[in-house]
């Protein structure tokens, strides 16, 4: 009940911004949303839609051009963390069933049956953050640990360390992520193959620091790999951009602010595709005035 009342007080509007922070369009009705994510072609948005009256939590999509919405899930277990497949035909998501988090996927048009991808047995909540462009891996974190899940073979998750928010580079060779190894959360980039090899030997691969201020997730690579984005907490939440100067080894320019968000964003570390593939548009579930309680 407390959660339901909290959702009533906290309502959002799906809002798309340009690089200067101007509103491009708003989608759907005002409601309770979180974890909005662009499709790989930039034409649709996947989002978690909450029902304030029942505490239900399902995955929906919105077509940007028409505003049409489609329910991807409509079941009793709470669903979260939607991820688009690289070709945009499927959506992976987390479902909490019998106190166990599992990853499922379903057609992105809402048809057909869901398919179990992976079941996490540690009891920790799973937060999906990326599906690699080559289709081979899903990245997620659970508890304080980040994992890479191979989608072939045994589908045994590979533990990468006390990190979160992992995002694959467009060539699937690098992994950007959040870590508080310095005492505050910053964005780093490391080699994916080296990281998975190091996991087998319990060693720590080198990582290049990207952000200079506290970062709270929302990491995203531009499709051409020449720019990297993340959300900063410095003086309020803002979208930061960094030029990628080299990848072997990884080198980045100085972070620069694109725009400040008008309100705080819920669950920032869980955000995935906050940017369109070309880095020209950004989507967030923006807080709006609370709904008046029924008399």
mmCIF file of C-alpha atoms in Angstrom:
data_model
loop_
_atom_site.group_PDB
_atom_site.id
_atom_site.type_symbol
_atom_site.label_atom_id
_atom_site.label_comp_id
_atom_site.label_asym_id
_atom_site.label_seq_id
_atom_site.Cartn_x
_atom_site.Cartn_y
_atom_site.Cartn_z
ATOM 1 C CA UNK A 1 0.000 0.000 0.000
ATOM 2 C CA UNK A 2 2.795 2.395 0.795
ATOM 3 C CA UNK A 3 4.321 1.675 -2.621
ATOM 4 C CA UNK A 4 0.994 2.309 -4.315
ATOM 5 C CA UNK A 5 0.592 5.638 -2.534
ATOM 6 C CA UNK A 6 4.162 6.526 -3.491
ATOM 7 C CA UNK A 7 3.441 5.793 -7.154
ATOM 8 C CA UNK A 8 0.372 8.034 -7.009
ATOM 9 C CA UNK A 9 2.496 10.887 -5.750
ATOM 10 C CA UNK A 10 5.211 10.317 -8.339
ATOM 11 C CA UNK A 11 3.866 10.531 -11.887
ATOM 12 C CA UNK A 12 5.849 10.864 -15.105
ATOM 13 C CA UNK A 13 5.546 11.879 -18.734
ATOM 14 C CA UNK A 14 7.630 10.103 -21.377
ATOM 15 C CA UNK A 15 9.603 12.987 -22.873
ATOM 16 C CA UNK A 16 12.099 13.109 -25.742
ATOM 17 C CA UNK A 17 14.709 15.890 -25.736
ATOM 18 C CA UNK A 18 17.205 17.097 -28.336
ATOM 19 C CA UNK A 19 20.897 17.685 -27.584
ATOM 20 C CA UNK A 20 20.169 21.182 -26.279
ATOM 21 C CA UNK A 21 17.537 19.938 -23.827
ATOM 22 C CA UNK A 22 14.559 21.177 -25.850
ATOM 23 C CA UNK A 23 11.450 18.995 -25.759
ATOM 24 C CA UNK A 24 10.967 17.246 -29.116
ATOM 25 C CA UNK A 25 7.814 15.327 -28.219
ATOM 26 C CA UNK A 26 5.920 13.723 -25.359
ATOM 27 C CA UNK A 27 4.465 10.216 -25.521
ATOM 28 C CA UNK A 28 1.423 8.654 -23.938
ATOM 29 C CA UNK A 29 -0.601 9.852 -21.004
ATOM 30 C CA UNK A 30 0.841 11.006 -17.722
ATOM 31 C CA UNK A 31 1.409 7.906 -15.604
ATOM 32 C CA UNK A 32 3.959 6.007 -13.600
ATOM 33 C CA UNK A 33 6.906 5.044 -15.831
ATOM 34 C CA UNK A 34 10.580 4.162 -15.485
ATOM 35 C CA UNK A 35 13.539 2.777 -17.458
ATOM 36 C CA UNK A 36 12.612 4.208 -20.882
ATOM 37 C CA UNK A 37 14.791 2.942 -23.750
ATOM 38 C CA UNK A 38 15.082 3.712 -27.479
ATOM 39 C CA UNK A 39 14.793 0.885 -30.001
ATOM 40 C CA UNK A 40 17.882 0.225 -32.177
ATOM 41 C CA UNK A 41 16.336 2.131 -35.099
ATOM 42 C CA UNK A 42 15.217 5.031 -32.885
ATOM 43 C CA UNK A 43 11.532 4.678 -33.840
ATOM 44 C CA UNK A 44 10.102 3.189 -30.634
ATOM 45 C CA UNK A 45 10.445 3.417 -26.872
ATOM 46 C CA UNK A 46 10.265 0.501 -24.423
ATOM 47 C CA UNK A 47 9.382 1.385 -20.844
ATOM 48 C CA UNK A 48 8.226 -0.026 -17.530
ATOM 49 C CA UNK A 49 4.637 1.051 -16.857
ATOM 50 C CA UNK A 50 3.404 0.859 -13.292
ATOM 51 C CA UNK A 51 -0.223 0.570 -12.189
ATOM 52 C CA UNK A 52 -0.548 2.759 -9.078
ATOM 53 C CA UNK A 53 -3.743 1.021 -8.010
ATOM 54 C CA UNK A 54 -2.580 -2.607 -8.198
ATOM 55 C CA UNK A 55 1.221 -2.265 -7.907
ATOM 56 C CA UNK A 56 1.393 -4.069 -11.279
ATOM 57 C CA UNK A 57 4.531 -3.483 -13.357
ATOM 58 C CA UNK A 58 4.648 -4.406 -17.033
ATOM 59 C CA UNK A 59 6.674 -3.697 -20.168
ATOM 60 C CA UNK A 60 5.133 -1.477 -22.850
ATOM 61 C CA UNK A 61 6.336 0.019 -26.114
ATOM 62 C CA UNK A 62 5.405 3.334 -27.738
ATOM 63 C CA UNK A 63 5.733 4.183 -31.407
ATOM 64 C CA UNK A 64 7.207 7.697 -31.554
ATOM 65 C CA UNK A 65 5.588 8.725 -34.863
ATOM 66 C CA UNK A 66 2.055 7.580 -34.044
ATOM 67 C CA UNK A 67 2.036 7.422 -30.242
ATOM 68 C CA UNK A 68 0.542 3.922 -30.415
ATOM 69 C CA UNK A 69 1.274 1.847 -27.309
ATOM 70 C CA UNK A 70 1.599 -1.934 -27.078
ATOM 71 C CA UNK A 71 1.697 -4.126 -23.975
ATOM 72 C CA UNK A 72 4.608 -6.577 -24.124
ATOM 73 C CA UNK A 73 3.736 -8.147 -20.776
ATOM 74 C CA UNK A 74 0.439 -8.150 -18.886
ATOM 75 C CA UNK A 75 0.983 -10.701 -16.164
ATOM 76 C CA UNK A 76 0.839 -10.661 -12.376
ATOM 77 C CA UNK A 77 4.605 -10.926 -11.641
ATOM 78 C CA UNK A 78 6.362 -7.528 -11.697
ATOM 79 C CA UNK A 79 8.476 -7.007 -14.838
ATOM 80 C CA UNK A 80 11.344 -4.560 -15.286
ATOM 81 C CA UNK A 81 14.531 -3.550 -17.145
ATOM 82 C CA UNK A 82 13.462 -3.844 -20.824
ATOM 83 C CA UNK A 83 16.241 -4.399 -23.368
ATOM 84 C CA UNK A 84 15.852 -4.318 -27.149
ATOM 85 C CA UNK A 85 17.533 -7.044 -29.190
ATOM 86 C CA UNK A 86 20.101 -5.644 -31.664
ATOM 87 C CA UNK A 87 17.670 -6.026 -34.582
ATOM 88 C CA UNK A 88 14.719 -4.603 -32.642
ATOM 89 C CA UNK A 89 12.532 -7.697 -33.074
ATOM 90 C CA UNK A 90 12.633 -8.860 -29.426
ATOM 91 C CA UNK A 91 12.614 -7.369 -25.949
ATOM 92 C CA UNK A 92 14.328 -9.000 -22.975
ATOM 93 C CA UNK A 93 13.107 -8.190 -19.485
ATOM 94 C CA UNK A 94 13.352 -9.318 -15.886
ATOM 95 C CA UNK A 95 10.421 -10.956 -14.134
ATOM 96 C CA UNK A 96 10.239 -11.663 -10.399
ATOM 97 C CA UNK A 97 8.568 -15.032 -9.936
ATOM 98 C CA UNK A 98 8.481 -17.071 -6.743
ATOM 99 C CA UNK A 99 11.126 -14.767 -5.216
ATOM 100 C CA UNK A 100 13.536 -15.551 -8.049
ATOM 101 C CA UNK A 101 14.617 -13.106 -10.760
ATOM 102 C CA UNK A 102 14.685 -14.518 -14.273
ATOM 103 C CA UNK A 103 15.348 -13.047 -17.719
ATOM 104 C CA UNK A 104 12.707 -13.626 -20.387
ATOM 105 C CA UNK A 105 12.339 -12.382 -23.953
ATOM 106 C CA UNK A 106 9.356 -11.871 -26.204
ATOM 107 C CA UNK A 107 8.600 -10.487 -29.672
ATOM 108 C CA UNK A 108 8.714 -6.688 -29.645
ATOM 109 C CA UNK A 109 5.256 -6.490 -31.224
ATOM 110 C CA UNK A 110 3.752 -8.249 -28.206
ATOM 111 C CA UNK A 111 2.813 -11.458 -30.053
ATOM 112 C CA UNK A 112 3.770 -15.045 -29.303
ATOM 113 C CA UNK A 113 4.873 -16.688 -26.100
ATOM 114 C CA UNK A 114 7.697 -15.513 -23.863
ATOM 115 C CA UNK A 115 10.928 -17.507 -23.680
ATOM 116 C CA UNK A 116 13.035 -18.083 -20.572
ATOM 117 C CA UNK A 117 16.592 -16.887 -21.195
ATOM 118 C CA UNK A 118 18.263 -17.175 -17.790
ATOM 119 C CA UNK A 119 17.383 -17.724 -14.141
ATOM 120 C CA UNK A 120 19.483 -16.073 -11.440
ATOM 121 C CA UNK A 121 19.665 -18.230 -8.325
ATOM 122 C CA UNK A 122 21.471 -15.936 -5.873
ATOM 123 C CA UNK A 123 18.287 -14.194 -4.762
ATOM 124 C CA UNK A 124 19.522 -10.769 -5.836
ATOM 125 C CA UNK A 125 17.479 -8.504 -8.083
ATOM 126 C CA UNK A 126 18.636 -8.525 -11.716
ATOM 127 C CA UNK A 127 18.963 -5.233 -13.590
ATOM 128 C CA UNK A 128 19.542 -5.636 -17.338
ATOM 129 C CA UNK A 129 21.591 -2.865 -18.942
ATOM 130 C CA UNK A 130 22.595 -3.938 -22.478
ATOM 131 C CA UNK A 131 22.388 -6.486 -25.293
ATOM 132 C CA UNK A 132 25.543 -6.478 -27.416
ATOM 133 C CA UNK A 133 25.255 -5.416 -31.070
ATOM 134 C CA UNK A 134 26.585 -8.794 -32.231
ATOM 135 C CA UNK A 135 23.790 -10.505 -30.275
ATOM 136 C CA UNK A 136 26.172 -12.661 -28.239
ATOM 137 C CA UNK A 137 25.861 -11.175 -24.750
ATOM 138 C CA UNK A 138 23.510 -9.532 -22.288
ATOM 139 C CA UNK A 139 24.988 -7.427 -19.510
ATOM 140 C CA UNK A 140 23.315 -7.149 -16.107
ATOM 141 C CA UNK A 141 24.109 -6.481 -12.499
ATOM 142 C CA UNK A 142 22.753 -8.123 -9.370
ATOM 143 C CA UNK A 143 23.519 -7.016 -5.830
ATOM 144 C CA UNK A 144 26.894 -5.298 -6.102
ATOM 145 C CA UNK A 145 28.197 -7.383 -9.005
ATOM 146 C CA UNK A 146 28.136 -6.961 -12.790
ATOM 147 C CA UNK A 147 27.791 -9.996 -15.068
ATOM 148 C CA UNK A 148 28.018 -10.786 -18.776
ATOM 149 C CA UNK A 149 25.637 -13.519 -19.916
ATOM 150 C CA UNK A 150 26.575 -15.478 -23.094
ATOM 151 C CA UNK A 151 23.419 -16.234 -25.061
ATOM 152 C CA UNK A 152 24.852 -19.438 -26.537
ATOM 153 C CA UNK A 153 26.015 -22.679 -24.950
ATOM 154 C CA UNK A 154 25.254 -23.154 -21.248
ATOM 155 C CA UNK A 155 24.270 -19.509 -20.715
ATOM 156 C CA UNK A 156 26.397 -19.329 -17.586
ATOM 157 C CA UNK A 157 26.804 -15.749 -16.352
ATOM 158 C CA UNK A 158 30.388 -14.470 -16.072
ATOM 159 C CA UNK A 159 31.091 -12.345 -12.992
ATOM 160 C CA UNK A 160 33.064 -9.190 -13.822
ATOM 161 C CA UNK A 161 33.406 -7.470 -10.441
ATOM 162 C CA UNK A 162 31.804 -4.879 -8.166
ATOM 163 C CA UNK A 163 30.467 -2.740 -11.013
ATOM 164 C CA UNK A 164 27.140 -1.893 -12.622
ATOM 165 C CA UNK A 165 25.419 -0.264 -15.597
ATOM 166 C CA UNK A 166 27.522 -2.052 -18.239
ATOM 167 C CA UNK A 167 27.157 -0.920 -21.882
ATOM 168 C CA UNK A 168 28.843 -2.598 -24.863
ATOM 169 C CA UNK A 169 30.602 -0.515 -27.511
ATOM 170 C CA UNK A 170 29.083 -0.725 -31.030
ATOM 171 C CA UNK A 171 31.763 -3.225 -32.086
ATOM 172 C CA UNK A 172 31.085 -5.272 -28.899
ATOM 173 C CA UNK A 173 34.778 -5.058 -27.988
ATOM 174 C CA UNK A 174 34.652 -2.580 -25.082
ATOM 175 C CA UNK A 175 32.452 -2.271 -22.006
ATOM 176 C CA UNK A 176 31.588 1.049 -20.354
ATOM 177 C CA UNK A 177 30.351 0.826 -16.765
ATOM 178 C CA UNK A 178 29.892 2.524 -13.386
ATOM 179 C CA UNK A 179 32.118 1.782 -10.416
ATOM 180 C CA UNK A 180 32.771 3.377 -7.037
ATOM 181 C CA UNK A 181 36.295 1.938 -6.809
ATOM 182 C CA UNK A 182 37.540 5.507 -6.220
ATOM 183 C CA UNK A 183 35.039 6.128 -3.433
ATOM 184 C CA UNK A 184 32.408 7.713 -5.712
ATOM 185 C CA UNK A 185 30.633 6.385 -8.781
ATOM 186 C CA UNK A 186 32.469 7.221 -12.008
ATOM 187 C CA UNK A 187 32.290 5.934 -15.579
ATOM 188 C CA UNK A 188 35.071 3.637 -16.832
ATOM 189 C CA UNK A 189 35.753 1.659 -20.015
ATOM 190 C CA UNK A 190 37.557 -1.683 -20.262
ATOM 191 C CA UNK A 191 38.213 -4.405 -22.820
ATOM 192 C CA UNK A 192 35.444 -7.031 -22.780
ATOM 193 C CA UNK A 193 37.542 -10.035 -23.847
ATOM 194 C CA UNK A 194 40.260 -9.143 -21.353
ATOM 195 C CA UNK A 195 37.628 -8.754 -18.623
ATOM 196 C CA UNK A 196 36.068 -12.156 -19.231
ATOM 197 C CA UNK A 197 39.527 -13.788 -19.240
ATOM 198 C CA UNK A 198 40.426 -11.982 -16.023
ATOM 199 C CA UNK A 199 37.231 -13.248 -14.392
ATOM 200 C CA UNK A 200 38.567 -16.801 -14.708
ATOM 201 C CA UNK A 201 41.813 -15.885 -12.943
ATOM 202 C CA UNK A 202 40.363 -13.452 -10.354
ATOM 203 C CA UNK A 203 42.621 -10.689 -11.678
ATOM 204 C CA UNK A 204 41.617 -7.064 -12.268
ATOM 205 C CA UNK A 205 41.926 -5.768 -15.840
ATOM 206 C CA UNK A 206 42.895 -2.163 -16.490
ATOM 207 C CA UNK A 207 40.058 0.323 -17.000
ATOM 208 C CA UNK A 208 40.174 3.847 -18.410
ATOM 209 C CA UNK A 209 38.371 6.542 -16.411
ATOM 210 C CA UNK A 210 35.881 8.576 -18.458
ATOM 211 C CA UNK A 211 33.947 10.831 -16.079
ATOM 212 C CA UNK A 212 35.463 13.378 -13.723
ATOM 213 C CA UNK A 213 32.328 13.975 -11.651
ATOM 214 C CA UNK A 214 29.858 11.665 -9.927
ATOM 215 C CA UNK A 215 28.000 9.631 -12.557
ATOM 216 C CA UNK A 216 24.738 7.791 -11.996
ATOM 217 C CA UNK A 217 24.327 5.589 -15.051
ATOM 218 C CA UNK A 218 22.489 6.127 -18.306
ATOM 219 C CA UNK A 219 25.661 5.193 -20.216
ATOM 220 C CA UNK A 220 25.246 4.946 -23.983
ATOM 221 C CA UNK A 221 27.561 4.726 -27.006
ATOM 222 C CA UNK A 222 26.689 6.538 -30.221
ATOM 223 C CA UNK A 223 26.231 3.991 -33.014
ATOM 224 C CA UNK A 224 29.422 5.093 -34.815
ATOM 225 C CA UNK A 225 31.400 4.681 -31.572
ATOM 226 C CA UNK A 226 32.690 8.270 -31.642
ATOM 227 C CA UNK A 227 30.762 9.595 -28.648
ATOM 228 C CA UNK A 228 29.818 8.262 -25.219
ATOM 229 C CA UNK A 229 27.050 9.627 -22.970
ATOM 230 C CA UNK A 230 26.210 9.291 -19.301
ATOM 231 C CA UNK A 231 24.161 10.952 -16.565
ATOM 232 C CA UNK A 232 25.983 13.206 -14.143
ATOM 233 C CA UNK A 233 24.864 14.054 -10.624
ATOM 234 C CA UNK A 234 27.028 17.176 -10.453
ATOM 235 C CA UNK A 235 24.753 20.079 -9.502
ATOM 236 C CA UNK A 236 21.632 18.137 -10.470
ATOM 237 C CA UNK A 237 21.159 15.438 -13.072
ATOM 238 C CA UNK A 238 22.489 16.254 -16.527
ATOM 239 C CA UNK A 239 23.378 14.489 -19.777
ATOM 240 C CA UNK A 240 27.125 14.469 -20.407
ATOM 241 C CA UNK A 241 28.914 13.703 -23.680
ATOM 242 C CA UNK A 242 32.502 12.550 -24.222
ATOM 243 C CA UNK A 243 34.334 12.301 -27.541
ATOM 244 C CA UNK A 244 35.946 8.891 -28.110
ATOM 245 C CA UNK A 245 39.428 9.672 -29.433
ATOM 246 C CA UNK A 246 40.736 6.122 -29.729
ATOM 247 C CA UNK A 247 39.803 2.539 -28.935
ATOM 248 C CA UNK A 248 43.116 0.644 -28.951
ATOM 249 C CA UNK A 249 43.810 1.678 -26.275
ATOM 250 C CA UNK A 250 40.637 3.507 -25.319
ATOM 251 C CA UNK A 251 41.049 7.285 -25.101
ATOM 252 C CA UNK A 252 38.404 9.913 -24.401
ATOM 253 C CA UNK A 253 38.177 13.688 -24.448
ATOM 254 C CA UNK A 254 36.982 15.903 -21.625
ATOM 255 C CA UNK A 255 33.334 15.426 -20.557
ATOM 256 C CA UNK A 256 30.987 18.255 -21.512
ATOM 257 C CA UNK A 257 27.433 18.994 -20.422
ATOM 258 C CA UNK A 258 24.767 18.736 -23.123
ATOM 259 C CA UNK A 259 21.804 19.740 -20.950
ATOM 260 C CA UNK A 260 20.356 19.569 -17.453
ATOM 261 C CA UNK A 261 17.265 17.448 -16.834
ATOM 262 C CA UNK A 262 14.234 19.399 -15.586
ATOM 263 C CA UNK A 263 13.576 16.887 -12.801
ATOM 264 C CA UNK A 264 15.336 13.921 -11.248
ATOM 265 C CA UNK A 265 15.038 10.573 -13.016
ATOM 266 C CA UNK A 266 13.971 7.437 -11.154
ATOM 267 C CA UNK A 267 16.351 4.472 -10.974
ATOM 268 C CA UNK A 268 19.113 6.126 -13.021
ATOM 269 C CA UNK A 269 21.556 3.222 -12.835
ATOM 270 C CA UNK A 270 18.995 1.005 -14.559
ATOM 271 C CA UNK A 271 18.627 3.152 -17.667
ATOM 272 C CA UNK A 272 19.749 1.532 -20.914
ATOM 273 C CA UNK A 273 19.215 3.108 -24.361
ATOM 274 C CA UNK A 274 18.536 6.668 -23.180
ATOM 275 C CA UNK A 275 19.875 8.032 -26.483
ATOM 276 C CA UNK A 276 18.763 7.457 -30.055
ATOM 277 C CA UNK A 277 21.452 5.626 -32.060
ATOM 278 C CA UNK A 278 22.677 8.872 -33.662
ATOM 279 C CA UNK A 279 22.977 10.702 -30.328
ATOM 280 C CA UNK A 280 20.496 13.407 -31.365
ATOM 281 C CA UNK A 281 17.568 12.552 -29.061
ATOM 282 C CA UNK A 282 17.283 11.440 -25.432
ATOM 283 C CA UNK A 283 14.294 9.893 -23.668
ATOM 284 C CA UNK A 284 13.393 10.084 -19.978
ATOM 285 C CA UNK A 285 10.331 9.542 -17.813
ATOM 286 C CA UNK A 286 10.144 13.074 -16.413
ATOM 287 C CA UNK A 287 8.365 13.793 -13.145
ATOM 288 C CA UNK A 288 5.210 15.894 -13.390
ATOM 289 C CA UNK A 289 2.837 17.408 -10.832
ATOM 290 C CA UNK A 290 1.366 14.769 -8.517
ATOM 291 C CA UNK A 291 -2.105 13.458 -9.137
ATOM 292 C CA UNK A 292 -4.780 14.605 -6.701
ATOM 293 C CA UNK A 293 -6.032 11.736 -4.522
ATOM 294 C CA UNK A 294 -9.601 10.580 -5.106
ATOM 295 C CA UNK A 295 -12.121 12.078 -2.719
#
